[in-house]
mmCIF file of C-alpha atoms in Angstrom:
data_model
loop_
_atom_site.group_PDB
_atom_site.id
_atom_site.type_symbol
_atom_site.label_atom_id
_atom_site.label_comp_id
_atom_site.label_asym_id
_atom_site.label_seq_id
_atom_site.Cartn_x
_atom_site.Cartn_y
_atom_site.Cartn_z
ATOM 1 C CA MET A 62 32.179 68.264 -104.189
ATOM 2 C CA LYS A 63 33.666 65.622 -101.865
ATOM 3 C CA ARG A 64 35.072 68.351 -99.614
ATOM 4 C CA THR A 65 31.641 70.014 -99.436
ATOM 5 C CA LYS A 66 29.944 66.737 -98.441
ATOM 6 C CA LEU A 67 32.642 66.004 -95.858
ATOM 7 C CA PHE A 68 32.296 69.503 -94.374
ATOM 8 C CA SER A 69 28.502 69.130 -94.188
ATOM 9 C CA LEU A 70 28.846 65.737 -92.502
ATOM 10 C CA CYS A 71 31.202 67.186 -89.871
ATOM 11 C CA LEU A 72 28.764 69.986 -89.101
ATOM 12 C CA LEU A 73 25.950 67.454 -88.691
ATOM 13 C CA VAL A 74 27.994 65.332 -86.268
ATOM 14 C CA ILE A 75 28.968 68.380 -84.197
ATOM 15 C CA ALA A 76 25.345 69.521 -84.027
ATOM 16 C CA MET A 77 24.213 66.086 -82.839
ATOM 17 C CA LEU A 78 26.908 65.999 -80.136
ATOM 18 C CA VAL A 79 25.872 69.436 -78.899
ATOM 19 C CA MET A 80 22.231 68.332 -78.707
ATOM 20 C CA LEU A 81 23.120 65.156 -76.795
ATOM 21 C CA ALA A 82 25.262 67.090 -74.337
ATOM 22 C CA ALA A 83 22.471 69.583 -73.753
ATOM 23 C CA CYS A 84 19.929 66.815 -73.115
ATOM 24 C CA GLY A 85 22.277 64.983 -70.771
ATOM 25 C CA GLY A 86 23.109 68.169 -68.862
ATOM 26 C CA GLY A 87 19.444 68.897 -68.400
ATOM 27 C CA LYS A 88 18.837 65.493 -66.843
ATOM 28 C CA ASP A 89 21.719 65.848 -64.403
ATOM 29 C CA GLU A 90 20.612 69.334 -63.399
ATOM 30 C CA GLY A 91 17.100 68.086 -62.759
ATOM 31 C CA LYS A 92 18.377 65.339 -60.494
ATOM 32 C CA LYS A 93 20.545 67.797 -58.614
ATOM 33 C CA GLU A 94 17.647 70.144 -57.948
ATOM 34 C CA SER A 95 15.338 67.355 -56.820
ATOM 35 C CA LYS A 96 17.641 66.439 -53.933
ATOM 36 C CA ASN A 97 16.571 69.484 -51.957
ATOM 37 C CA ASP A 98 13.106 70.022 -53.402
ATOM 38 C CA ALA A 99 10.746 69.573 -50.450
ATOM 39 C CA SER A 100 7.855 68.841 -52.816
ATOM 40 C CA ASP A 101 9.503 65.671 -54.175
ATOM 41 C CA ASP A 102 8.839 62.223 -52.818
ATOM 42 C CA GLY A 103 11.667 60.155 -51.389
ATOM 43 C CA VAL A 104 14.390 60.933 -48.887
ATOM 44 C CA GLN A 105 16.407 64.010 -49.774
ATOM 45 C CA GLU A 106 20.171 63.641 -50.087
ATOM 46 C CA ILE A 107 21.526 66.162 -47.592
ATOM 47 C CA THR A 108 24.354 66.754 -45.143
ATOM 48 C CA ILE A 109 23.560 67.835 -41.572
ATOM 49 C CA LYS A 110 26.112 69.510 -39.312
ATOM 50 C CA LEU A 111 25.690 69.283 -35.528
ATOM 51 C CA SER A 112 28.071 71.319 -33.363
ATOM 52 C CA HIS A 113 28.416 71.223 -29.574
ATOM 53 C CA GLU A 114 30.994 72.442 -27.073
ATOM 54 C CA VAL A 115 31.503 69.538 -24.650
ATOM 55 C CA ALA A 116 33.674 66.420 -24.707
ATOM 56 C CA GLU A 117 32.909 63.057 -26.274
ATOM 57 C CA ASN A 118 32.420 61.356 -22.900
ATOM 58 C CA THR A 119 29.276 63.332 -22.048
ATOM 59 C CA SER A 120 25.560 62.666 -22.357
ATOM 60 C CA GLN A 121 25.314 65.452 -24.949
ATOM 61 C CA HIS A 122 27.702 63.598 -27.222
ATOM 62 C CA VAL A 123 25.942 60.285 -26.568
ATOM 63 C CA GLY A 124 22.713 61.929 -27.720
ATOM 64 C CA SER A 125 24.448 63.469 -30.734
ATOM 65 C CA ILE A 126 25.776 60.094 -31.875
ATOM 66 C CA ALA A 127 22.367 58.438 -31.375
ATOM 67 C CA PHE A 128 20.834 61.229 -33.484
ATOM 68 C CA LYS A 129 23.462 60.695 -36.197
ATOM 69 C CA GLU A 130 23.209 56.898 -36.275
ATOM 70 C CA TYR A 131 19.422 56.813 -36.378
ATOM 71 C CA ILE A 132 19.156 59.287 -39.254
ATOM 72 C CA GLU A 133 21.930 57.752 -41.327
ATOM 73 C CA ASN A 134 20.545 54.227 -40.874
ATOM 74 C CA ALA A 135 16.905 55.186 -41.469
ATOM 75 C CA SER A 136 17.802 57.150 -44.607
ATOM 76 C CA GLU A 137 20.042 54.333 -45.877
ATOM 77 C CA GLY A 138 22.935 56.750 -46.125
ATOM 78 C CA LYS A 139 21.129 59.437 -48.109
ATOM 79 C CA ILE A 140 21.452 61.767 -45.139
ATOM 80 C CA GLU A 141 24.924 62.301 -43.690
ATOM 81 C CA VAL A 142 25.218 63.724 -40.166
ATOM 82 C CA GLN A 143 28.527 65.312 -39.195
ATOM 83 C CA VAL A 144 29.045 65.768 -35.435
ATOM 84 C CA TYR A 145 31.599 68.299 -34.156
ATOM 85 C CA PRO A 146 32.229 68.073 -30.370
ATOM 86 C CA ASN A 147 34.533 70.122 -28.105
ATOM 87 C CA GLY A 148 33.777 73.401 -29.848
ATOM 88 C CA GLN A 149 35.745 72.194 -32.880
ATOM 89 C CA LEU A 150 33.507 74.073 -35.292
ATOM 90 C CA TYR A 151 32.041 76.866 -33.167
ATOM 91 C CA GLY A 152 32.432 77.923 -29.542
ATOM 92 C CA ASP A 153 29.574 78.625 -27.172
ATOM 93 C CA GLN A 154 29.674 82.359 -27.931
ATOM 94 C CA ASP A 155 29.025 82.059 -31.667
ATOM 95 C CA VAL A 156 27.310 78.709 -32.230
ATOM 96 C CA MET A 157 23.777 80.106 -31.947
ATOM 97 C CA GLN A 158 24.540 82.820 -34.506
ATOM 98 C CA SER A 159 25.965 80.135 -36.781
ATOM 99 C CA LEU A 160 22.820 78.074 -36.286
ATOM 100 C CA ALA A 161 20.583 81.038 -37.164
ATOM 101 C CA ALA A 162 22.676 81.539 -40.317
ATOM 102 C CA ASN A 163 22.255 77.839 -41.224
ATOM 103 C CA ASN A 164 26.036 77.287 -41.117
ATOM 104 C CA VAL A 165 25.147 74.382 -38.838
ATOM 105 C CA GLN A 166 21.711 72.783 -38.750
ATOM 106 C CA PHE A 167 21.636 71.556 -35.127
ATOM 107 C CA THR A 168 23.298 72.458 -31.857
ATOM 108 C CA GLN A 169 22.933 72.131 -28.103
ATOM 109 C CA GLN A 170 23.261 75.130 -25.822
ATOM 110 C CA ASP A 171 23.253 75.605 -22.067
ATOM 111 C CA LEU A 172 19.912 77.357 -21.501
ATOM 112 C CA SER A 173 21.392 79.768 -18.955
ATOM 113 C CA LYS A 174 23.469 81.279 -21.781
ATOM 114 C CA LEU A 175 20.292 82.309 -23.604
ATOM 115 C CA VAL A 176 18.890 84.599 -20.915
ATOM 116 C CA GLY A 177 19.803 87.637 -23.021
ATOM 117 C CA ASP A 178 17.251 86.420 -25.570
ATOM 118 C CA ASP A 179 14.530 85.580 -23.084
ATOM 119 C CA GLU A 180 14.489 85.920 -19.272
ATOM 120 C CA ARG A 181 12.563 82.652 -18.928
ATOM 121 C CA PHE A 182 15.733 80.715 -19.742
ATOM 122 C CA ASN A 183 16.795 81.580 -16.167
ATOM 123 C CA ILE A 184 14.682 78.677 -14.871
ATOM 124 C CA PRO A 185 17.694 76.278 -14.421
ATOM 125 C CA SER A 186 19.553 79.028 -12.525
ATOM 126 C CA LEU A 187 16.992 79.243 -9.704
ATOM 127 C CA PRO A 188 18.469 77.394 -6.691
ATOM 128 C CA PHE A 189 16.902 74.070 -5.686
ATOM 129 C CA LEU A 190 13.963 74.440 -8.098
ATOM 130 C CA PHE A 191 14.239 70.826 -9.291
ATOM 131 C CA ALA A 192 15.131 67.864 -7.089
ATOM 132 C CA SER A 193 16.212 65.611 -9.974
ATOM 133 C CA ASP A 194 16.754 65.246 -13.712
ATOM 134 C CA ASP A 195 13.330 63.607 -13.955
ATOM 135 C CA GLU A 196 11.606 66.685 -12.542
ATOM 136 C CA ALA A 197 13.527 68.983 -14.897
ATOM 137 C CA VAL A 198 12.634 66.810 -17.904
ATOM 138 C CA GLU A 199 8.964 66.763 -16.927
ATOM 139 C CA PHE A 200 8.880 70.555 -16.762
ATOM 140 C CA TRP A 201 10.653 71.151 -20.091
ATOM 141 C CA ASP A 202 8.403 68.621 -21.830
ATOM 142 C CA SER A 203 5.325 70.402 -20.492
ATOM 143 C CA GLU A 204 3.387 73.142 -22.223
ATOM 144 C CA LYS A 205 5.118 75.854 -20.172
ATOM 145 C CA GLY A 206 8.547 74.401 -20.831
ATOM 146 C CA MET A 207 7.988 74.165 -24.569
ATOM 147 C CA GLU A 208 6.745 77.766 -24.604
ATOM 148 C CA ILE A 209 10.181 78.813 -23.363
ATOM 149 C CA LEU A 210 12.081 76.563 -25.770
ATOM 150 C CA SER A 211 10.085 78.097 -28.634
ATOM 151 C CA ALA A 212 11.232 81.619 -27.752
ATOM 152 C CA LEU A 213 13.945 81.708 -30.438
ATOM 153 C CA GLU A 214 11.657 80.911 -33.367
ATOM 154 C CA LYS A 215 11.552 84.617 -34.180
ATOM 155 C CA ASP A 216 15.310 84.360 -34.829
ATOM 156 C CA GLY A 217 14.959 81.402 -37.179
ATOM 157 C CA ILE A 218 15.640 78.717 -34.563
ATOM 158 C CA TYR A 219 13.373 75.868 -33.458
ATOM 159 C CA GLY A 220 13.600 74.681 -29.834
ATOM 160 C CA LEU A 221 13.232 70.895 -29.948
ATOM 161 C CA ALA A 222 13.855 69.434 -26.490
ATOM 162 C CA MET A 223 15.812 69.729 -23.258
ATOM 163 C CA TRP A 224 18.777 67.414 -22.685
ATOM 164 C CA PRO A 225 19.686 67.312 -18.969
ATOM 165 C CA ASN A 226 23.324 67.693 -18.056
ATOM 166 C CA GLY A 227 22.479 67.572 -14.375
ATOM 167 C CA PRO A 228 22.796 69.477 -11.084
ATOM 168 C CA LYS A 229 25.864 71.637 -10.465
ATOM 169 C CA HIS A 230 28.441 71.509 -7.689
ATOM 170 C CA PHE A 231 31.108 73.997 -6.616
ATOM 171 C CA THR A 232 34.862 73.579 -6.968
ATOM 172 C CA ASN A 233 37.484 76.094 -5.849
ATOM 173 C CA ASN A 234 41.131 76.527 -4.909
ATOM 174 C CA LYS A 235 40.819 78.435 -1.637
ATOM 175 C CA ARG A 236 38.956 76.431 1.023
ATOM 176 C CA PRO A 237 36.170 73.905 1.681
ATOM 177 C CA LEU A 238 32.745 75.460 1.102
ATOM 178 C CA LYS A 239 30.354 74.298 3.822
ATOM 179 C CA SER A 240 28.315 77.423 4.548
ATOM 180 C CA PRO A 241 27.276 80.610 2.751
ATOM 181 C CA GLU A 242 29.921 82.482 4.736
ATOM 182 C CA ASP A 243 32.699 80.368 3.189
ATOM 183 C CA PHE A 244 32.016 81.924 -0.224
ATOM 184 C CA LYS A 245 32.811 85.470 0.849
ATOM 185 C CA GLY A 246 35.466 87.051 -1.365
ATOM 186 C CA LEU A 247 35.733 84.193 -3.854
ATOM 187 C CA ASN A 248 35.791 84.950 -7.559
ATOM 188 C CA LEU A 249 33.774 82.301 -9.432
ATOM 189 C CA ARG A 250 33.117 81.600 -13.085
ATOM 190 C CA THR A 251 29.514 81.848 -14.236
ATOM 191 C CA GLN A 252 27.837 80.914 -17.508
ATOM 192 C CA GLY A 253 26.236 84.335 -17.512
ATOM 193 C CA GLY A 254 22.892 85.863 -16.660
ATOM 194 C CA GLN A 255 21.677 88.182 -13.926
ATOM 195 C CA VAL A 256 20.099 85.399 -11.839
ATOM 196 C CA LEU A 257 23.383 83.510 -11.505
ATOM 197 C CA GLU A 258 25.174 86.750 -10.719
ATOM 198 C CA ASP A 259 22.681 87.428 -7.933
ATOM 199 C CA VAL A 260 23.043 83.834 -6.680
ATOM 200 C CA PHE A 261 26.758 84.499 -6.200
ATOM 201 C CA LYS A 262 26.160 88.019 -4.904
ATOM 202 C CA ALA A 263 23.930 86.639 -2.136
ATOM 203 C CA LEU A 264 26.984 84.650 -1.014
ATOM 204 C CA ASP A 265 29.248 87.744 -1.179
ATOM 205 C CA ALA A 266 31.160 86.096 -4.020
ATOM 206 C CA GLY A 267 32.173 87.679 -7.308
ATOM 207 C CA SER A 268 31.262 86.246 -10.689
ATOM 208 C CA VAL A 269 33.029 86.312 -14.049
ATOM 209 C CA SER A 270 31.516 85.118 -17.334
ATOM 210 C CA ILE A 271 34.032 82.840 -19.106
ATOM 211 C CA PRO A 272 33.364 80.582 -22.127
ATOM 212 C CA PHE A 273 33.306 76.902 -21.219
ATOM 213 C CA THR A 274 36.078 76.129 -23.721
ATOM 214 C CA GLU A 275 38.388 78.586 -21.896
ATOM 215 C CA LEU A 276 37.527 77.551 -18.339
ATOM 216 C CA TYR A 277 40.310 75.013 -17.697
ATOM 217 C CA THR A 278 43.008 77.553 -18.562
ATOM 218 C CA SER A 279 41.271 80.271 -16.521
ATOM 219 C CA LEU A 280 41.220 78.010 -13.450
ATOM 220 C CA GLN A 281 44.815 76.922 -14.039
ATOM 221 C CA GLN A 282 46.052 80.518 -14.317
ATOM 222 C CA GLY A 283 44.002 81.778 -11.357
ATOM 223 C CA VAL A 284 41.797 84.097 -13.411
ATOM 224 C CA VAL A 285 38.993 82.795 -11.180
ATOM 225 C CA ASP A 286 39.126 80.883 -7.882
ATOM 226 C CA GLY A 287 36.505 78.322 -8.818
ATOM 227 C CA GLN A 288 33.475 77.299 -10.812
ATOM 228 C CA THR A 289 30.208 75.396 -10.549
ATOM 229 C CA ASN A 290 29.345 72.561 -12.907
ATOM 230 C CA THR A 291 27.956 69.080 -13.257
ATOM 231 C CA PHE A 292 30.071 66.102 -12.260
ATOM 232 C CA VAL A 293 30.372 64.983 -15.856
ATOM 233 C CA ASN A 294 31.553 68.394 -17.083
ATOM 234 C CA THR A 295 34.033 68.705 -14.228
ATOM 235 C CA GLU A 296 35.395 65.202 -14.798
ATOM 236 C CA SER A 297 35.433 65.191 -18.610
ATOM 237 C CA LYS A 298 37.234 68.550 -18.784
ATOM 238 C CA LYS A 299 39.496 67.544 -15.882
ATOM 239 C CA PHE A 300 38.785 70.689 -13.859
ATOM 240 C CA ASP A 301 39.736 68.691 -10.766
ATOM 241 C CA GLU A 302 43.349 68.798 -11.999
ATOM 242 C CA VAL A 303 43.416 72.544 -11.341
ATOM 243 C CA GLN A 304 41.099 72.716 -8.278
ATOM 244 C CA LYS A 305 41.497 71.624 -4.645
ATOM 245 C CA TYR A 306 37.986 71.439 -3.170
ATOM 246 C CA LEU A 307 34.600 70.131 -4.332
ATOM 247 C CA THR A 308 31.306 70.803 -2.530
ATOM 248 C CA VAL A 309 28.353 68.583 -3.454
ATOM 249 C CA ILE A 310 25.323 70.900 -3.390
ATOM 250 C CA GLY A 311 23.182 70.508 -6.539
ATOM 251 C CA ASP A 312 21.685 73.969 -6.211
ATOM 252 C CA THR A 313 21.419 75.082 -9.823
ATOM 253 C CA ARG A 314 21.466 73.036 -13.013
ATOM 254 C CA VAL A 315 22.902 72.716 -16.491
ATOM 255 C CA ASP A 316 19.919 72.015 -18.715
ATOM 256 C CA VAL A 317 20.795 71.994 -22.403
ATOM 257 C CA GLY A 318 18.456 72.935 -25.220
ATOM 258 C CA PHE A 319 18.546 70.995 -28.492
ATOM 259 C CA PHE A 320 17.951 73.458 -31.320
ATOM 260 C CA ALA A 321 17.552 73.350 -35.116
ATOM 261 C CA ASN A 322 17.729 75.883 -37.910
ATOM 262 C CA LYS A 323 14.165 76.772 -38.931
ATOM 263 C CA GLU A 324 14.939 77.298 -42.621
ATOM 264 C CA PHE A 325 16.557 73.864 -42.823
ATOM 265 C CA MET A 326 13.692 72.071 -41.072
ATOM 266 C CA ASP A 327 11.097 73.831 -43.213
ATOM 267 C CA SER A 328 12.955 72.785 -46.387
ATOM 268 C CA LEU A 329 12.484 69.063 -45.694
ATOM 269 C CA ASN A 330 9.817 67.039 -47.462
ATOM 270 C CA ASP A 331 7.517 64.851 -45.386
ATOM 271 C CA GLU A 332 9.539 61.638 -45.708
ATOM 272 C CA THR A 333 12.821 63.318 -44.833
ATOM 273 C CA LYS A 334 11.308 65.323 -41.983
ATOM 274 C CA LYS A 335 9.854 62.151 -40.463
ATOM 275 C CA ILE A 336 13.317 60.549 -40.338
ATOM 276 C CA VAL A 337 14.917 63.689 -38.877
ATOM 277 C CA GLU A 338 12.196 64.066 -36.228
ATOM 278 C CA GLU A 339 12.588 60.416 -35.254
ATOM 279 C CA GLY A 340 16.340 61.041 -35.029
ATOM 280 C CA ILE A 341 15.683 63.978 -32.705
ATOM 281 C CA LYS A 342 13.657 61.690 -30.433
ATOM 282 C CA ALA A 343 16.347 58.985 -30.535
ATOM 283 C CA GLY A 344 19.015 61.524 -29.604
ATOM 284 C CA THR A 345 16.899 63.020 -26.839
ATOM 285 C CA ASP A 346 16.066 59.631 -25.314
ATOM 286 C CA ALA A 347 19.728 58.557 -25.406
ATOM 287 C CA ALA A 348 20.995 61.821 -23.881
ATOM 288 C CA ARG A 349 18.460 61.719 -21.064
ATOM 289 C CA GLU A 350 19.164 58.095 -20.252
ATOM 290 C CA ALA A 351 22.915 58.676 -20.233
ATOM 291 C CA SER A 352 22.893 61.842 -18.109
ATOM 292 C CA LYS A 353 22.178 60.378 -14.691
ATOM 293 C CA GLU A 354 24.390 57.320 -15.201
ATOM 294 C CA MET A 355 27.317 59.346 -16.525
ATOM 295 C CA ASN A 356 27.140 61.896 -13.686
ATOM 296 C CA GLU A 357 27.251 59.082 -11.134
ATOM 297 C CA LYS A 358 30.252 57.511 -12.862
ATOM 298 C CA ALA A 359 31.964 60.885 -13.198
ATOM 299 C CA PHE A 360 31.582 61.571 -9.466
ATOM 300 C CA GLU A 361 33.179 58.218 -8.663
ATOM 301 C CA GLU A 362 36.007 58.951 -11.091
ATOM 302 C CA ILE A 363 36.635 62.354 -9.493
ATOM 303 C CA LYS A 364 36.830 60.727 -6.059
ATOM 304 C CA ASN A 365 39.091 57.963 -7.346
ATOM 305 C CA ARG A 366 41.504 60.428 -8.941
ATOM 306 C CA GLY A 367 41.893 62.086 -5.548
ATOM 307 C CA ASN A 368 42.793 65.538 -6.830
ATOM 308 C CA VAL A 369 40.111 67.350 -4.833
ATOM 309 C CA GLU A 370 38.824 67.182 -1.270
ATOM 310 C CA VAL A 371 35.130 66.271 -1.494
ATOM 311 C CA TYR A 372 32.540 67.571 0.952
ATOM 312 C CA GLU A 373 28.820 66.700 0.899
ATOM 313 C CA LEU A 374 26.474 69.113 2.666
ATOM 314 C CA THR A 375 24.217 67.946 5.468
ATOM 315 C CA ASP A 376 20.490 68.755 5.297
ATOM 316 C CA GLU A 377 20.992 71.479 7.920
ATOM 317 C CA GLU A 378 23.837 73.062 5.957
ATOM 318 C CA ARG A 379 21.794 72.901 2.766
ATOM 319 C CA GLU A 380 18.896 74.693 4.472
ATOM 320 C CA ALA A 381 21.189 77.634 5.269
ATOM 321 C CA PHE A 382 21.731 78.119 1.529
ATOM 322 C CA VAL A 383 17.983 77.873 0.870
ATOM 323 C CA LYS A 384 17.380 80.803 3.216
ATOM 324 C CA VAL A 385 20.177 82.910 1.731
ATOM 325 C CA TRP A 386 18.715 82.497 -1.746
ATOM 326 C CA GLU A 387 15.077 83.265 -0.894
ATOM 327 C CA PRO A 388 15.468 86.909 -2.058
ATOM 328 C CA VAL A 389 16.526 85.654 -5.504
ATOM 329 C CA TYR A 390 13.077 84.082 -5.960
ATOM 330 C CA GLU A 391 11.360 87.226 -4.692
ATOM 331 C CA LYS A 392 13.253 89.359 -7.202
ATOM 332 C CA TYR A 393 12.962 87.161 -10.285
ATOM 333 C CA ALA A 394 9.494 85.607 -10.002
ATOM 334 C CA PRO A 395 7.901 88.645 -11.697
ATOM 335 C CA VAL A 396 10.722 88.785 -14.277
ATOM 336 C CA ILE A 397 10.693 85.129 -15.318
ATOM 337 C CA GLY A 398 6.960 84.737 -14.818
ATOM 338 C CA GLU A 399 5.334 83.372 -11.697
ATOM 339 C CA GLU A 400 3.297 80.906 -13.772
ATOM 340 C CA TYR A 401 6.498 79.251 -15.054
ATOM 341 C CA ILE A 402 8.081 79.016 -11.614
ATOM 342 C CA GLU A 403 4.845 77.654 -10.169
ATOM 343 C CA ALA A 404 4.633 75.056 -12.949
ATOM 344 C CA ALA A 405 8.211 73.984 -12.182
ATOM 345 C CA GLN A 406 7.536 73.776 -8.442
ATOM 346 C CA ASN A 407 4.429 71.628 -9.042
ATOM 347 C CA VAL A 408 6.257 69.037 -11.137
ATOM 348 C CA GLY A 409 5.838 65.573 -9.670
ATOM 349 C CA LYS A 410 3.042 66.627 -7.350
#
């Protein structure tokens, strides 16, 4: 009889423990699900990955850190933002695919590398279209600019803003470049796109598409004779260590799009989305403010290092390039859309 009572008591204790465990597990599971339930109130506990391909001492990285700090502070640590510079996570050839797959939630991409998706991304590749960062920003913030940035929504990507990297300038290892004739026979790296290829073709120069992360080695090994880039990209990646001449021209630009995964953004509840959108603005403001200042400092650093011979075009020399590139506008205005080019040309007027 005692054994029967003891056995019954043990069964009762085991049953109670099982019930308590089940109740406790249900509570934990509910909490776990609520973290990413966009219908819930309160800031969601999430991790955001932002990947970009340039160095830490660039305006893109300044903007990335401002984005990170704002979101983490405003969410009181509930949102963690992980920033991966220098192509540590993904290179420029696969980062957009990774963004579309939601492997990263945010990235920045040189708009000229997106021309295969939409011809309108050729805008920064048209020579002398914008006289300054301010004009470029005004265009990309406009209705026409945002129409272009929204072109990837069909692929699950939101275009958020343009972060200016600045006007580009030529470097090479062969000779000073003072006139269109000086480019004849040179082999130059390009970010890609038919407009840039035709820009070089008009100068009788060849073009080769090389990922930014591989450019230093390509210049060092003589795969190409030169490249065109912003001061800050040239200085931060130390391209002047493997080049001899720099021509200040500012013909085309590196304008960078800030993009987000659509599925991720749509999964956020109102409170979380508000913080993330404010972080996007904080990052954009910081990147734009830093761009001009950092390019000026980078140019001074390049001159101080003394690795390259620097030449600045006169107005007369610059006009010779304008004339050479007139056929590029004639060819691509119908392709890109005359209304977009006209809107860009009317900025600041």
